[in-house]
Amino acid sequence: MIIVMSTRATEGDVDHVVERLAHDGWGAQVNRGTERVVIGVIGTGFPSDYPEHIEMLPEVESVTRITKPYKLSSRDFHPTDSVIDVGGVKIGGGCDFVVMAGPCSVEGREHILETAGFVAAGGARLLRGGAFKPRTSPYSFQGLGEEGLDYLAEARAQTGLPVITEVMEPGEVDAVERCTDVFQIGTRNMQNFPLLKRVGQARKPVMLKRGMSATIEEWLQASEYILAEGNRDVMLCERGIRTFEPMMRNTLDIAVVPMIRRLTHLPIIVDPSHGTGKWYLVKPMALAAAAAGADGIIVEVHPDPDNAWSDGPQALTPANFEDMMRALDAVVTATGRRLATAPATV
Amino acid sequence: MIIVMSTRATEGDVDHVVERLAHDGWGAQVNRGTERVVIGVIGTGFPSDYPEHIEMLPEVESVTRITKPYKLSSRDFHPTDSVIDVGGVKIGGGCDFVVMAGPCSVEGREHILETAGFVAAGGARLLRGGAFKPRTSPYSFQGLGEEGLDYLAEARAQTGLPVITEVMEPGEVDAVERCTDVFQIGTRNMQNFPLLKRVGQARKPVMLKRGMSATIEEWLQASEYILAEGNRDVMLCERGIRTFEPMMRNTLDIAVVPMIRRLTHLPIIVDPSHGTGKWYLVKPMALAAAAAGADGIIVEVHPDPDNAWSDGPQALTPANFEDMMRALDAVVTATGRRLATAPATV
Amino acid sequence: MIIVMSTRATEGDVDHVVERLAHDGWGAQVNRGTERVVIGVIGTGFPSDYPEHIEMLPEVESVTRITKPYKLSSRDFHPTDSVIDVGGVKIGGGCDFVVMAGPCSVEGREHILETAGFVAAGGARLLRGGAFKPRTSPYSFQGLGEEGLDYLAEARAQTGLPVITEVMEPGEVDAVERCTDVFQIGTRNMQNFPLLKRVGQARKPVMLKRGMSATIEEWLQASEYILAEGNRDVMLCERGIRTFEPMMRNTLDIAVVPMIRRLTHLPIIVDPSHGTGKWYLVKPMALAAAAAGADGIIVEVHPDPDNAWSDGPQALTPANFEDMMRALDAVVTATGRRLATAPATV
Amino acid sequence: MIIVMSTRATEGDVDHVVERLAHDGWGAQVNRGTERVVIGVIGTGFPSDYPEHIEMLPEVESVTRITKPYKLSSRDFHPTDSVIDVGGVKIGGGCDFVVMAGPCSVEGREHILETAGFVAAGGARLLRGGAFKPRTSPYSFQGLGEEGLDYLAEARAQTGLPVITEVMEPGEVDAVERCTDVFQIGTRNMQNFPLLKRVGQARKPVMLKRGMSATIEEWLQASEYILAEGNRDVMLCERGIRTFEPMMRNTLDIAVVPMIRRLTHLPIIVDPSHGTGKWYLVKPMALAAAAAGADGIIVEVHPDPDNAWSDGPQALTPANFEDMMRALDAVVTATGRRLATAPATV
């Protein structure tokens, strides 16, 4: 931690800072420059808000943290890539590129079985589908709840695809855990800390979506809540951030993929469906995500998007999905990797 | 709802839209312009995502909703201002300007009793203080929990000030309800829908902070979750939005105050502490909020901000608080209102 | 400047940085912490992009500048407030609060004379009006050009109000200088560096509007372009920034007023017309700006906003203007200042 | 144009709108819904700000434009892709993928000749390099000016690569036109309308970078300024937008590539150097741009980025450039296109 004093700081002001540091258990190295004094703080493990406190002392101009505010998710702490095993499907660490696909919401038993069938046939390796849905309006369809979870479990049994589904509150975690293979934490809940702690105590992997206006540092600190409770199987999912541009639902931040790779060992997935909100942008952005080095994508597919109960405009038809998969295979191969495929026996 | 067809739309495309509307139970009025066809949809009460579905039909260029996506919070529905009574303190509807003050976190019994004492003496009408704290890092102080609630209740008994405190998950609502007079829903939970529904079933008022990147429409839809469950005592709180500017913690959107007045009957409070993150900006922004017509403010005050356990840099000292109250009294009076003061008997 | 080495840096990496600094003429103080090495750079006057260069050296993790990237505009360099004299009207430094008013565009001779008459009668101290207009679309009205300047000069002669008008390119500066008292640099030209240099060589004051997505640091660096050419009469104007919120034209950043006061000696003006884009938000935001300590405001007034040639929706009618001025007088007085008024003899 | 009246509108209010439309020369079709009246306006060619004017009339709730605010750049107007020929290199319309490369600034004769040599050898088809540089600080290197243009011309003669360089003000256009093959308009000048008009009168192609907070609509309207003056050879360049994320210089909006394809016939180029600000993100984002369907990229390459006079941190070394080109060749091929290569005779 580096403390820069203002040009008006007196010796007394400097002493006051040094005494405060000593009181809190830290050493100080005082450097007197030509214009101002800079104090290096000796030690590690400062509370994450400690710089703010020092910044309030008289004539302190700025305080800069030089260590990252997250640890378990940091590549400094864990240099090699984490690989997550979801029912035999491996994600991260240069393993094959994984496609997760399915409808936004589970709309009924037939609906999810049919959709699961064609995404499995088309090459998806995980089935997505929402039973508990966070909707902006209380008057929108809120999901089938536990009934939806049962249908997902049946779809898994039929296709062999592991299931990923969203969990919205701590009290639902047990019910969801029984029926899912991966917990999805949605963008609105990235900083729902009681929920993060609760899935951190669960024994299934978690996919943590980026908050719609979360910085990369905040996202990694949120992952730290899960990791710190003991659950090390966390993957991150970029799903678009909120910007001033009205024409797309979100701005999909593809550059976060290689940046996340440098900072953390956790796998990174991209969601081009929510990331754009337009079905016709899903294929090009899926290809972009693969080209930029993502570990996989999660996309919305619906047998009849015109009549979907939620998010129809961003869902692929079965034919669009097949078309995307063909193009994706070529791009993934061009980058020296392979598209994950089902084992021959399934 | 207005549907604009593309310039390439054929008669068949137009018929397809009209048939879909009829199938869903709506009438259609087809207007053939010089360049394109526009279809007016006849009826009310469309699901909030219905426009998106129609937008997917072939050769539909855009769909515009002409009614607002919220109802109970709308001034169209409830033209006169709502006034919320919190233990005798009236908020909204041109009532006296209310100051809520206290520490970010309850740090201990002595700490909250001392702070409550001087904010009461200084003119605050509600006591704020966090027992359950949402913190970006899992390694930061997370609040005293139920112990903190007990201290708040004691501070209320001693000063006569009603208490506002944050609730973070549905499972905490009962415990918090016993000790608080107003539930605070924090910015990270504005779209925590299970929590909104749960406080909607409670019998105490709710202050709903704006999400850090929430549009005004999303914020009012979030308030609708609470109102729709039967709790009509909702007030809104602007606490700054996230922008590209790094120098302040948030950008405090003061213009939202008069805009919210036009759209809704709910009271509007401003939080200049979180809205700026700098104690030296709190006073000028408190005055700005009052001048723009807010119903009140909520500010952080701490007996010793240098040593606060959270958010010290934005807390006022007792002396700063007194100075702000004097200036606020003058500005509130200049706008033709009065600063709320305690009844003579307290 | 503080250089933080990565945890993987070797002695050789540290030596490489120190040698580079020495080669460029700077001293270095190497501090070996428990986890990493931090290098303090000794000296002042680094090029503003020097940190970026050092950041590229092997195993450098981050570089932090500890001096501000602007100088002439900084309060460190010039501690007392600058006061700008515009034809006898003093702006800044605690002088009386100044209202600049007039139409968005000069639409004709009668139009500007009439408008100038009633804004003068209503208490404005400067007349605003655009002759050269930056319009988003090439098909919108582009201003009357030099003819408009002549009308402004006539309005000044008639009312005694100094004139502020926009200049858009270096080649227009001479023509505008003959007819105006203050150059306005619009938001789209905040980083039009040839234009900034050119008005820096002129002999009339400049009002520099904040770029619609400019940080405070970039804005002050832009002012530095003007100051560095020798023109010290620069005032800043906050006019709203671009955010995700669609309901208002911009988000007016009122907190920038007290923040700018701390950083610079230059006067700060607020434009609630462009800052909101809605006439009904202009009065509350004008009051907020005054309460927050601005030196003045600039507002759009039009005799018949329904028929304005540009920006009608944000223009005040003469009656709205009078109403705002009354309320402003009360709020300015409540903050211990006075509203600037014309000398008795005019 | 569709006008929605408020629920409080009387017959008189409706008549007032219809009369105003008639007065301005437009027909009206009045639809009386169950809750409110909606008025369809008959005609085309409204001024771009006409909706704003109608919105001000009493009891008008909203006005929606149903035609786009740009025409010459619109795919409605010009359905087939435009192909731009730059000295024999074809850009757009499914032609081969074009790489433009070179240093941020021309630093000297040897420097640009050396850089031009290796980018030509590495497969670049245009040479980029700045002679007039827009720099945030007046104290940063401002470019070599006309001397730099001469060196660029020499580099072109030596390598056969056409040159793209930035022009910053109308008065420089003639000088730049003599030495360049493509005018670059930088992000800070996207709405420098006098400059856009001036290059619209020139006879060389223009690459228009997106403003750092420009919406897609504003960007296309800016291109309209150039097209409307008669210059039809305009290509667009996405170079990152400003968001809240501090870790990257900008957020590169890759989804704009397929979106722009739908809206306009103009070619679209991506700049991953400015779009990320980090050399290590340039390659993955170049691949992402190609996968998403861009017509080409523009990247910064420098023989010795550590010692570059500007933007070193985002420049590729010659080795990095070669590595990127190899990977790009594979991805471009995977998407069914080819990387543009120099004719055998050069």
Coordinates of N, CA, C and O in Angstrom, one line a residue, chain C residues 105-194:
Chain C
S105 N -30.6 28.6 -30.7 CA -30.1 29.2 -31.9 C -30.7 30.6 -32.1 O -31.8 30.9 -31.7
V106 N -29.9 31.5 -32.7 CA -30.4 32.8 -33.2 C -31.2 32.4 -34.4 O -30.7 31.9 -35.4
E107 N -32.5 32.7 -34.4 CA -33.4 32.4 -35.5 C -33.7 33.5 -36.5 O -34.2 33.3 -37.6
G108 N -33.4 34.7 -36.0 CA -33.6 35.9 -36.9 C -33.4 37.2 -36.0 O -33.2 37.1 -34.8
R109 N -33.4 38.3 -36.7 CA -33.2 39.6 -36.0 C -34.2 39.9 -34.9 O -33.9 40.1 -33.7
E110 N -35.5 39.8 -35.3 CA -36.5 40.1 -34.3 C -36.5 39.1 -33.2 O -36.7 39.5 -32.0
H111 N -36.3 37.9 -33.5 CA -36.3 36.8 -32.5 C -35.3 37.0 -31.4 O -35.6 36.9 -30.2
I112 N -34.1 37.4 -31.8 CA -33.0 37.5 -30.8 C -33.2 38.8 -30.0 O -33.0 38.9 -28.8
L113 N -33.7 39.9 -30.7 CA -33.9 41.1 -30.0 C -35.0 41.0 -29.0 O -34.9 41.4 -27.8
E114 N -36.0 40.3 -29.4 CA -37.1 40.1 -28.4 C -36.7 39.3 -27.2 O -36.9 39.6 -26.1
T115 N -36.0 38.2 -27.5 CA -35.6 37.3 -26.4 C -34.6 38.0 -25.5 O -34.7 37.9 -24.3
A116 N -33.6 38.7 -26.1 CA -32.6 39.4 -25.3 C -33.4 40.4 -24.4 O -33.0 40.6 -23.2
G117 N -34.4 41.1 -24.9 CA -35.1 42.0 -24.1 C -35.7 41.4 -22.9 O -35.6 41.9 -21.8
F118 N -36.4 40.3 -23.1 CA -37.0 39.7 -21.8 C -36.1 39.0 -20.9 O -36.3 39.0 -19.7
V119 N -35.0 38.4 -21.4 CA -34.0 37.8 -20.5 C -33.3 38.9 -19.7 O -33.0 38.8 -18.5
A120 N -33.0 40.0 -20.3 CA -32.4 41.2 -19.6 C -33.3 41.7 -18.5 O -33.0 41.9 -17.4
A121 N -34.6 41.9 -18.9 CA -35.6 42.3 -18.0 C -35.7 41.3 -16.8 O -36.0 41.7 -15.7
G122 N -35.6 40.1 -17.1 CA -35.8 39.1 -16.1 C -34.6 38.8 -15.2 O -34.7 38.0 -14.3
G123 N -33.5 39.4 -15.5 CA -32.3 39.3 -14.6 C -31.1 38.6 -15.2 O -30.1 38.4 -14.4
A124 N -31.2 38.1 -16.4 CA -29.9 37.5 -17.0 C -28.9 38.6 -17.1 O -29.1 39.8 -17.3
R125 N -27.6 38.1 -17.0 CA -26.5 39.0 -17.0 C -25.6 38.8 -18.3 O -24.8 39.6 -18.6
L126 N -25.8 37.7 -18.9 CA -25.2 37.4 -20.3 C -26.3 36.9 -21.2 O -27.2 36.2 -20.7
L127 N -26.1 37.2 -22.4 CA -27.0 36.7 -23.5 C -26.4 35.5 -24.2 O -25.3 35.6 -24.7
R128 N -27.0 34.4 -24.2 CA -26.5 33.3 -25.0 C -27.3 33.1 -26.3 O -28.5 33.6 -26.4
G129 N -26.7 32.5 -27.3 CA -27.4 32.3 -28.6 C -26.4 31.7 -29.6 O -25.3 32.2 -29.7
G130 N -26.9 30.7 -30.3 CA -26.0 30.1 -31.2 C -26.1 30.5 -32.7 O -27.2 30.6 -33.2
A131 N -25.0 30.9 -33.3 CA -25.0 31.2 -34.7 C -24.4 30.1 -35.6 O -24.9 29.8 -36.7
F132 N -23.4 29.4 -35.0 CA -22.9 28.2 -35.6 C -23.3 27.0 -34.8 O -23.0 27.0 -33.6
K133 N -24.1 26.1 -35.3 CA -24.7 25.1 -34.5 C -24.2 23.7 -34.8 O -24.3 23.3 -36.0
P134 N -23.7 22.9 -33.9 CA -23.3 21.5 -34.1 C -24.6 20.7 -34.0 O -25.1 20.5 -32.9
R135 N -25.0 20.1 -35.1 CA -26.3 19.3 -35.1 C -26.0 17.8 -35.4 O -25.2 17.6 -36.4
T136 N -26.6 16.9 -34.7 CA -26.3 15.5 -34.9 C -26.6 15.1 -36.4 O -25.9 14.3 -37.0
S137 N -27.6 15.6 -37.0 CA -28.0 15.3 -38.3 C -27.6 16.4 -39.3 O -27.8 17.6 -39.0
P138 N -27.1 16.0 -40.5 CA -26.8 17.1 -41.5 C -28.0 17.7 -42.0 O -27.9 18.8 -42.7
Y139 N -29.2 17.1 -41.8 CA -30.4 17.7 -42.3 C -31.1 18.6 -41.3 O -32.2 19.1 -41.6
S140 N -30.6 18.8 -40.1 CA -31.1 19.7 -39.2 C -30.6 21.1 -39.5 O -29.6 21.3 -40.1
F141 N -31.3 22.1 -39.0 CA -30.9 23.6 -39.1 C -29.5 23.8 -38.5 O -29.3 23.4 -37.4
Q142 N -28.6 24.4 -39.3 CA -27.2 24.5 -38.9 C -26.8 25.8 -38.4 O -25.6 26.1 -38.2
G143 N -27.8 26.7 -38.2 CA -27.5 28.0 -37.6 C -27.4 29.1 -38.7 O -27.2 28.7 -39.9
L144 N -27.5 30.3 -38.4 CA -27.5 31.4 -39.3 C -26.1 31.9 -39.7 O -25.9 32.7 -40.6
G145 N -25.1 31.4 -39.0 CA -23.7 31.7 -39.3 C -23.4 33.2 -39.0 O -24.0 33.8 -38.0
E146 N -22.7 33.9 -39.9 CA -22.2 35.2 -39.6 C -23.4 36.2 -39.5 O -23.3 37.2 -38.7
E147 N -24.4 36.0 -40.2 CA -25.6 36.8 -40.0 C -26.1 36.8 -38.6 O -26.5 37.8 -38.0
G148 N -26.1 35.6 -38.0 CA -26.5 35.4 -36.6 C -25.6 36.2 -35.7 O -26.1 36.8 -34.7
L149 N -24.3 36.2 -36.0 CA -23.4 37.0 -35.1 C -23.8 38.5 -35.1 O -23.7 39.1 -34.1
D150 N -24.1 39.0 -36.3 CA -24.5 40.4 -36.4 C -25.7 40.7 -35.5 O -25.8 41.7 -34.8
Y151 N -26.7 39.8 -35.6 CA -27.9 40.0 -34.7 C -27.5 40.0 -33.2 O -28.1 40.8 -32.4
L152 N -26.6 39.1 -32.9 CA -26.2 39.0 -31.5 C -25.6 40.4 -31.0 O -25.8 40.9 -29.9
A153 N -24.7 40.9 -31.9 CA -24.0 42.1 -31.6 C -25.1 43.3 -31.4 O -25.0 44.1 -30.5
E154 N -26.1 43.2 -32.3 CA -27.1 44.2 -32.1 C -27.9 44.1 -30.8 O -28.3 45.1 -30.2
A155 N -28.2 42.8 -30.5 CA -28.9 42.5 -29.2 C -28.1 43.0 -28.0 O -28.6 43.6 -27.0
R156 N -26.8 42.8 -28.1 CA -25.9 43.3 -27.0 C -25.9 44.8 -26.9 O -26.1 45.4 -25.8
A157 N -25.9 45.5 -28.1 CA -25.9 47.0 -28.1 C -27.2 47.5 -27.4 O -27.3 48.4 -26.7
Q158 N -28.3 46.8 -27.7 CA -29.6 47.2 -27.3 C -29.8 47.0 -25.8 O -30.4 47.8 -25.1
T159 N -29.3 45.8 -25.3 CA -29.6 45.5 -23.9 C -28.4 45.7 -22.9 O -28.6 45.7 -21.7
G160 N -27.2 45.9 -23.5 CA -26.1 46.0 -22.6 C -25.6 44.7 -22.1 O -24.6 44.6 -21.3
L161 N -26.2 43.6 -22.5 CA -25.8 42.2 -22.0 C -24.6 41.8 -22.8 O -24.7 41.7 -24.1
P162 N -23.5 41.4 -22.2 CA -22.4 40.7 -23.0 C -22.9 39.4 -23.6 O -23.9 38.8 -23.1
V163 N -22.3 39.0 -24.6 CA -22.8 37.8 -25.4 C -21.8 36.6 -25.3 O -20.6 36.8 -25.3
I164 N -22.4 35.4 -25.2 CA -21.7 34.2 -25.3 C -22.2 33.4 -26.4 O -23.4 33.2 -26.5
T165 N -21.3 32.9 -27.3 CA -21.8 32.1 -28.5 C -20.7 31.1 -28.8 O -19.5 31.3 -28.5
E166 N -21.2 30.0 -29.5 CA -20.3 28.9 -29.7 C -19.4 29.1 -31.0 O -19.9 29.7 -32.0
V167 N -18.2 28.6 -30.9 CA -17.3 28.6 -32.1 C -16.9 27.1 -32.3 O -16.7 26.4 -31.4
M168 N -17.0 26.7 -33.6 CA -16.8 25.3 -33.9 C -15.5 24.9 -34.6 O -15.2 23.7 -34.7
E169 N -14.8 25.9 -35.2 CA -13.6 25.5 -35.9 C -12.6 26.6 -35.9 O -13.0 27.8 -35.7
P170 N -11.3 26.3 -35.9 CA -10.3 27.4 -35.8 C -10.5 28.5 -36.8 O -10.4 29.7 -36.5
G171 N -11.0 28.2 -38.0 CA -11.2 29.2 -39.1 C -12.3 30.2 -38.8 O -12.4 31.3 -39.4
E172 N -13.2 29.9 -37.8 CA -14.2 30.8 -37.5 C -13.9 31.7 -36.3 O -14.7 32.6 -36.0
V173 N -12.7 31.5 -35.6 CA -12.5 32.2 -34.4 C -12.4 33.7 -34.6 O -13.0 34.5 -33.8
D174 N -11.8 34.2 -35.7 CA -11.7 35.6 -35.9 C -13.1 36.2 -36.0 O -13.4 37.3 -35.4
A175 N -13.9 35.6 -36.8 CA -15.3 36.2 -37.1 C -16.1 36.2 -35.8 O -16.7 37.2 -35.4
V176 N -16.0 35.1 -35.0 CA -16.8 35.1 -33.8 C -16.2 36.1 -32.8 O -17.0 36.8 -32.0
E177 N -14.9 36.2 -32.7 CA -14.3 37.1 -31.7 C -14.8 38.5 -31.9 O -14.9 39.3 -30.9
R178 N -15.0 38.9 -33.1 CA -15.5 40.3 -33.4 C -16.8 40.6 -32.7 O -17.1 41.7 -32.4
C179 N -17.7 39.6 -32.6 CA -19.1 39.8 -32.2 C -19.4 39.2 -30.8 O -20.5 39.4 -30.4
T180 N -18.5 38.5 -30.2 CA -18.9 37.9 -28.9 C -18.0 38.4 -27.8 O -17.0 39.0 -28.0
D181 N -18.5 38.1 -26.6 CA -17.7 38.5 -25.4 C -17.1 37.3 -24.7 O -16.1 37.3 -24.0
V182 N -17.7 36.1 -25.0 CA -17.2 34.8 -24.4 C -17.3 33.8 -25.6 O -18.4 33.7 -26.2
F183 N -16.2 33.1 -25.8 CA -16.3 31.9 -26.7 C -16.9 30.7 -26.0 O -16.4 30.4 -24.9
Q184 N -17.8 30.1 -26.5 CA -18.3 28.8 -26.0 C -17.7 27.7 -26.8 O -17.8 27.7 -28.0
I185 N -17.1 26.7 -26.1 CA -16.6 25.5 -26.7 C -17.6 24.4 -26.3 O -17.8 24.1 -25.1
G186 N -18.3 23.8 -27.3 CA -19.3 22.9 -27.0 C -18.8 21.5 -26.6 O -17.6 21.2 -26.8
T187 N -19.7 20.7 -26.1 CA -19.3 19.3 -25.6 C -18.6 18.5 -26.6 O -17.7 17.7 -26.3
R188 N -19.1 18.6 -27.9 CA -18.5 17.7 -28.9 C -17.1 18.2 -29.3 O -16.3 17.5 -30.0
N189 N -16.7 19.4 -28.9 CA -15.4 19.9 -29.2 C -14.5 20.0 -28.1 O -13.4 20.7 -28.2
M190 N -14.8 19.4 -26.9 CA -14.0 19.5 -25.8 C -12.6 19.0 -26.0 O -11.6 19.5 -25.5
Q191 N -12.4 18.1 -26.9 CA -11.1 17.6 -27.3 C -10.8 17.9 -28.8 O -10.0 17.1 -29.4
N192 N -11.3 19.0 -29.3 CA -10.9 19.5 -30.6 C -9.7 20.3 -30.3 O -9.8 21.6 -30.1
F193 N -8.5 19.7 -30.3 CA -7.3 20.4 -29.8 C -6.9 21.6 -30.7 O -6.5 22.6 -30.1
P194 N -7.0 21.5 -32.0 CA -6.7 22.7 -32.8 C -7.5 23.9 -32.4 O -7.1 25.0 -32.4

